[in-house]
Short mmCIF file of C-alpha atoms in Angstrom, two decimals:
data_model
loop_
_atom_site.label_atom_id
_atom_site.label_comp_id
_atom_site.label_asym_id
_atom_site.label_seq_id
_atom_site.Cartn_x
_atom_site.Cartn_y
_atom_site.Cartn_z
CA UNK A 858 1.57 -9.78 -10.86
CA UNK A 859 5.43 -10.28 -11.85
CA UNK A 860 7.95 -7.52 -10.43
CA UNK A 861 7.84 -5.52 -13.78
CA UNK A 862 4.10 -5.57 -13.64
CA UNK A 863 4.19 -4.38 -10.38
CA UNK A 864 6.74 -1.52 -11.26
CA UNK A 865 5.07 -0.73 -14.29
CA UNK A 866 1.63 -0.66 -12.07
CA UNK A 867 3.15 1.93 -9.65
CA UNK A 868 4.27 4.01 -12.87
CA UNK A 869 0.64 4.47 -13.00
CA UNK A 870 0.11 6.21 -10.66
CA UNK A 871 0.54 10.13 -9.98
CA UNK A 872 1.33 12.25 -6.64
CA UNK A 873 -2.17 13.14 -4.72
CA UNK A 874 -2.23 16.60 -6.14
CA UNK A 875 -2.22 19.65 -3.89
CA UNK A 876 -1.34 17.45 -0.82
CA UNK A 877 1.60 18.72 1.55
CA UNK A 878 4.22 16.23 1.63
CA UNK A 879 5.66 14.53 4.16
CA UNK A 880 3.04 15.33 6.72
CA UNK A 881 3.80 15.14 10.16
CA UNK A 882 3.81 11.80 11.50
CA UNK A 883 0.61 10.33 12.12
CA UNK A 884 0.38 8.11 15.70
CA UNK A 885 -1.75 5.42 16.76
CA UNK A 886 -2.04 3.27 19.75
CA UNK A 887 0.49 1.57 18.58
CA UNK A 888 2.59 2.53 15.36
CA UNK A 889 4.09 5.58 13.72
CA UNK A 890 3.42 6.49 9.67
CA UNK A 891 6.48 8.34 8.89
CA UNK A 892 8.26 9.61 5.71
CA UNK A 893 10.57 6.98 4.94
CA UNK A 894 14.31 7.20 5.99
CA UNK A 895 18.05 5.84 5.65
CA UNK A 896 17.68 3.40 8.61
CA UNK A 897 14.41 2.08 6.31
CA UNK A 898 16.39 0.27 3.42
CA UNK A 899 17.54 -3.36 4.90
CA UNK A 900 13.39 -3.43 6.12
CA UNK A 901 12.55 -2.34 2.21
CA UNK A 902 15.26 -5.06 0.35
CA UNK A 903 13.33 -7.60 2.91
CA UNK A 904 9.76 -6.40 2.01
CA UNK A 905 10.40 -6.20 -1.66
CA UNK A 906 12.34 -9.70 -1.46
CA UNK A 907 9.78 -11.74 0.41
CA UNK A 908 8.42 -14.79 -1.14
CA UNK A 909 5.43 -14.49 1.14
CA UNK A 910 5.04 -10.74 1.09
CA UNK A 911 5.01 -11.29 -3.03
CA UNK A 912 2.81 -14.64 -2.72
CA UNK A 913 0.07 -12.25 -4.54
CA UNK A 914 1.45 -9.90 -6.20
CA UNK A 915 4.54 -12.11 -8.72
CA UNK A 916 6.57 -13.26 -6.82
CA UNK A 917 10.11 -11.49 -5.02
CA UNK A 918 12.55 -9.52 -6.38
CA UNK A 919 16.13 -10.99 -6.66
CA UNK A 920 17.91 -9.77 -3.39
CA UNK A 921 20.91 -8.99 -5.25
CA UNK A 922 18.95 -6.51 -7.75
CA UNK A 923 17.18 -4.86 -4.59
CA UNK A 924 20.79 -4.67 -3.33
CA UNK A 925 21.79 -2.62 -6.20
CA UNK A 926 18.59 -0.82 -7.56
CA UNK A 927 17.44 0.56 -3.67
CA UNK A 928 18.04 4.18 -3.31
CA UNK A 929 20.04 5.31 -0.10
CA UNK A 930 16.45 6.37 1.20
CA UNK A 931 13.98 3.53 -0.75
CA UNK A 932 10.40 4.68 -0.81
CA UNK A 933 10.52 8.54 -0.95
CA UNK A 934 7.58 10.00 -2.71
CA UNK A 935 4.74 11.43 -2.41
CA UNK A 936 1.79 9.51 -0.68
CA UNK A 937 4.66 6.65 1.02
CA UNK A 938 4.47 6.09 4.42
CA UNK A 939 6.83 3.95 6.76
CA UNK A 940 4.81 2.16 9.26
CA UNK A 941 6.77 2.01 12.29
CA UNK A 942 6.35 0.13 15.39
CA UNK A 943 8.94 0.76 18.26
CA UNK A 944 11.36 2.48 15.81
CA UNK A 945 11.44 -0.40 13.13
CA UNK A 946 9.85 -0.69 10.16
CA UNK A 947 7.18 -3.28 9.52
CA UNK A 948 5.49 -2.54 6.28
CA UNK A 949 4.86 0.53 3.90
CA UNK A 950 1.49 1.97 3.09
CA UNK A 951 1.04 4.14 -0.60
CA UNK A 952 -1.59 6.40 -1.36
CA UNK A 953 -1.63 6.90 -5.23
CA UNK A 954 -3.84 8.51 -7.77
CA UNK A 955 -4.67 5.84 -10.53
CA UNK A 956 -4.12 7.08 -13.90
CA UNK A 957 -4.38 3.93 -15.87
CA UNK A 958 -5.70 0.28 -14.26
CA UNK A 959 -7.66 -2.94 -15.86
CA UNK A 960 -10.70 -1.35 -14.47
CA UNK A 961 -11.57 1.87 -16.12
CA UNK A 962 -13.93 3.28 -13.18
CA UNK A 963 -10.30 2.68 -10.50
CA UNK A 964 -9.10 6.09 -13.17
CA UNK A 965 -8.78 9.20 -11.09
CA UNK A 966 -9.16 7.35 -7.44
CA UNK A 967 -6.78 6.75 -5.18
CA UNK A 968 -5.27 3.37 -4.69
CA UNK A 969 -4.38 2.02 -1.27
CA UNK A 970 -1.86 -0.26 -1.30
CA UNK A 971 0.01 -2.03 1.44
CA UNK A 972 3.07 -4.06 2.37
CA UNK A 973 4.05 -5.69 5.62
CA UNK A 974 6.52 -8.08 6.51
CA UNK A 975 5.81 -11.39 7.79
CA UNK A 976 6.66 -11.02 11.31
CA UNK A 977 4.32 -8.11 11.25
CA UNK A 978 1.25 -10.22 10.49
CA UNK A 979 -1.60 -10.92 12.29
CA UNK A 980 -1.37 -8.46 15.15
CA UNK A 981 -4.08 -5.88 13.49
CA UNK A 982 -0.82 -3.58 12.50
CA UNK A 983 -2.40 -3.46 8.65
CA UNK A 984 -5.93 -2.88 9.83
CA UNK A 985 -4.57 -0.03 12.49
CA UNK A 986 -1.84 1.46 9.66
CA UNK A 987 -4.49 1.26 6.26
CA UNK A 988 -7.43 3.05 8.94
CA UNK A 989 -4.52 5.90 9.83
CA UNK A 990 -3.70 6.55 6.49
CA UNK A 991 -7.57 7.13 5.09
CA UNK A 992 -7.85 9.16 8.18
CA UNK A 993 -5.52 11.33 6.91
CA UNK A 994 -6.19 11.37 3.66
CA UNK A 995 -9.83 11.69 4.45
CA UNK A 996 -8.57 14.95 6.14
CA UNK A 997 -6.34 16.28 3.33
CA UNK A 998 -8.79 15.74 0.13
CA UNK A 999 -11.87 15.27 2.43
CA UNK A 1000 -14.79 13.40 0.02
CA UNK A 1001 -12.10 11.65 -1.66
CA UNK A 1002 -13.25 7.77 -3.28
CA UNK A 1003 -10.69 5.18 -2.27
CA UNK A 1004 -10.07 2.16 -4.22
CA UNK A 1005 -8.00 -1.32 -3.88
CA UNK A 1006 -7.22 -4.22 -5.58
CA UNK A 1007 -6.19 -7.32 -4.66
CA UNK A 1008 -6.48 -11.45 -5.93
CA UNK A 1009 -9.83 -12.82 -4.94
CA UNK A 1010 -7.29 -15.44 -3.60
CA UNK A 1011 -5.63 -13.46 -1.01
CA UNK A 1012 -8.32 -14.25 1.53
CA UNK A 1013 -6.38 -11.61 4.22
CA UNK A 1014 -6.43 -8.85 1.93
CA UNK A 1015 -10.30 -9.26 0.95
CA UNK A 1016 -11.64 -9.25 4.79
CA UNK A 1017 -9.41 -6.09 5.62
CA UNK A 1018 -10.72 -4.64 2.39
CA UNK A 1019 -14.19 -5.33 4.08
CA UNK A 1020 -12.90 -3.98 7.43
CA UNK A 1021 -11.67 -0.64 6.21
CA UNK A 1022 -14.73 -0.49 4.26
CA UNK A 1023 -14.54 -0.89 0.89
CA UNK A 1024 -16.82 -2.86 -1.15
CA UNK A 1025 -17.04 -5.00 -4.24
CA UNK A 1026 -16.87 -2.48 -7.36
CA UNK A 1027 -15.68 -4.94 -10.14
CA UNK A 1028 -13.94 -8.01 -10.61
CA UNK A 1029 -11.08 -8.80 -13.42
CA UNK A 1030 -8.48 -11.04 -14.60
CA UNK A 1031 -4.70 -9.09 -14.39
CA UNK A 1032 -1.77 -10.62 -14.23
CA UNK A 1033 -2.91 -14.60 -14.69
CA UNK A 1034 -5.13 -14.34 -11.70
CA UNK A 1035 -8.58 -13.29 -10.67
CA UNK A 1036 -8.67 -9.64 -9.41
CA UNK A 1037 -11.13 -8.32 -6.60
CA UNK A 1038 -11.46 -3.97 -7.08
CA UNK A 1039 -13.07 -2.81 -3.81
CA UNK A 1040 -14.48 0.75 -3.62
CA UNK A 1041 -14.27 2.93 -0.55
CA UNK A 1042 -17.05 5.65 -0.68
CA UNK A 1043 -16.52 9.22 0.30
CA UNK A 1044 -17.06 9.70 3.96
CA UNK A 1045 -20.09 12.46 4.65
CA UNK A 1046 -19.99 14.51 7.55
CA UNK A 1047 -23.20 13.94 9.51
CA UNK A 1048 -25.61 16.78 9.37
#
């Protein structure tokens, strides 16, 4: 996916409906998802201008654009969390309801998405941040389906797909590559 497709992408999306927003900050063992803030926007430019953050998804953003484009506070909407770990931000987790996508049956879910930079990976942070957020969310619109996509090339993505849960709903070609939709089934309270 190319930066435009990306943007474009996250234009379709919509807030999570009747959600209070920001919620508290939610804590783990070891991080903090918080509403983003100021101190947030060097760790956003860096995230958004990563080559190997971007390896999947098109490629970086010019730094200079970020430079100019980034709001004062990047990141501030509705279903955005800052994952924090000792005060500084790692990587960004989004919750959004899919209005349009290549698969028709990913249409009124919501999407998890993630972002973390490079320094960040392989510690479990992702794993430990994505379970937080569908804890949450699992608490706010309880029954809730959960869907993600990612390149059936991005090998990390697909086995914390699996990890969190989801499962193979459809596969599709977006953006010049091979596309893997995983589907996250409601969670059912035991009887």
């Amino acid at each position: 996916m190319i930066a435009t497709e990306a943007a474009d992408w996250l234009a379709d999306m919509n807030d999570l409906g009747p959600v209070a927003w920001p919620p508290a900050p939610i804590k783990t063992e070891r991080l903090v998802l918080r509403e983003p803030e100021v101190r947030d926007r060097a760790a956003f430019i860096e995230l958004h201008a990563s080559p190997e953050v971007h390896t999947y998804l098109g490629g970086p953003r010019p730094r200079d654009e970020l430079e100019g484009e980034m709001p004062e506070v990047p990141g501030r909407r509705s279903g955005s969390f800052v994952v924090d770990l000792d005060g500084v931000m790692i990587g960004q987790i989004l919750l959004r309801r899919v209005t349009e996508h290549a698969c028709p049956s990913a249409v009124g879910k919501v999407d998890l998405g993630y972002l973390f930079l490079p320094q960040a990976w392989g510690f479990g942070y992702a794993a430990e941040a994505c379970a937080a957020a569908l804890g949450w969310l699992e608490d706010v619109l309880p029954g809730e389906p959960v869907v993600l996509a990612t390149q059936t090339a991005n090998v990390r993505s697909m086995r914390l797909a699996a990890k969190l849960g989801f499962t193979e709903a459809q596969r599709f070609r977006a953006w010049d590559a091979d596309q893997w939709l995983g589907l996250r089934a409601p969670v059912t309270p035991s009887s």
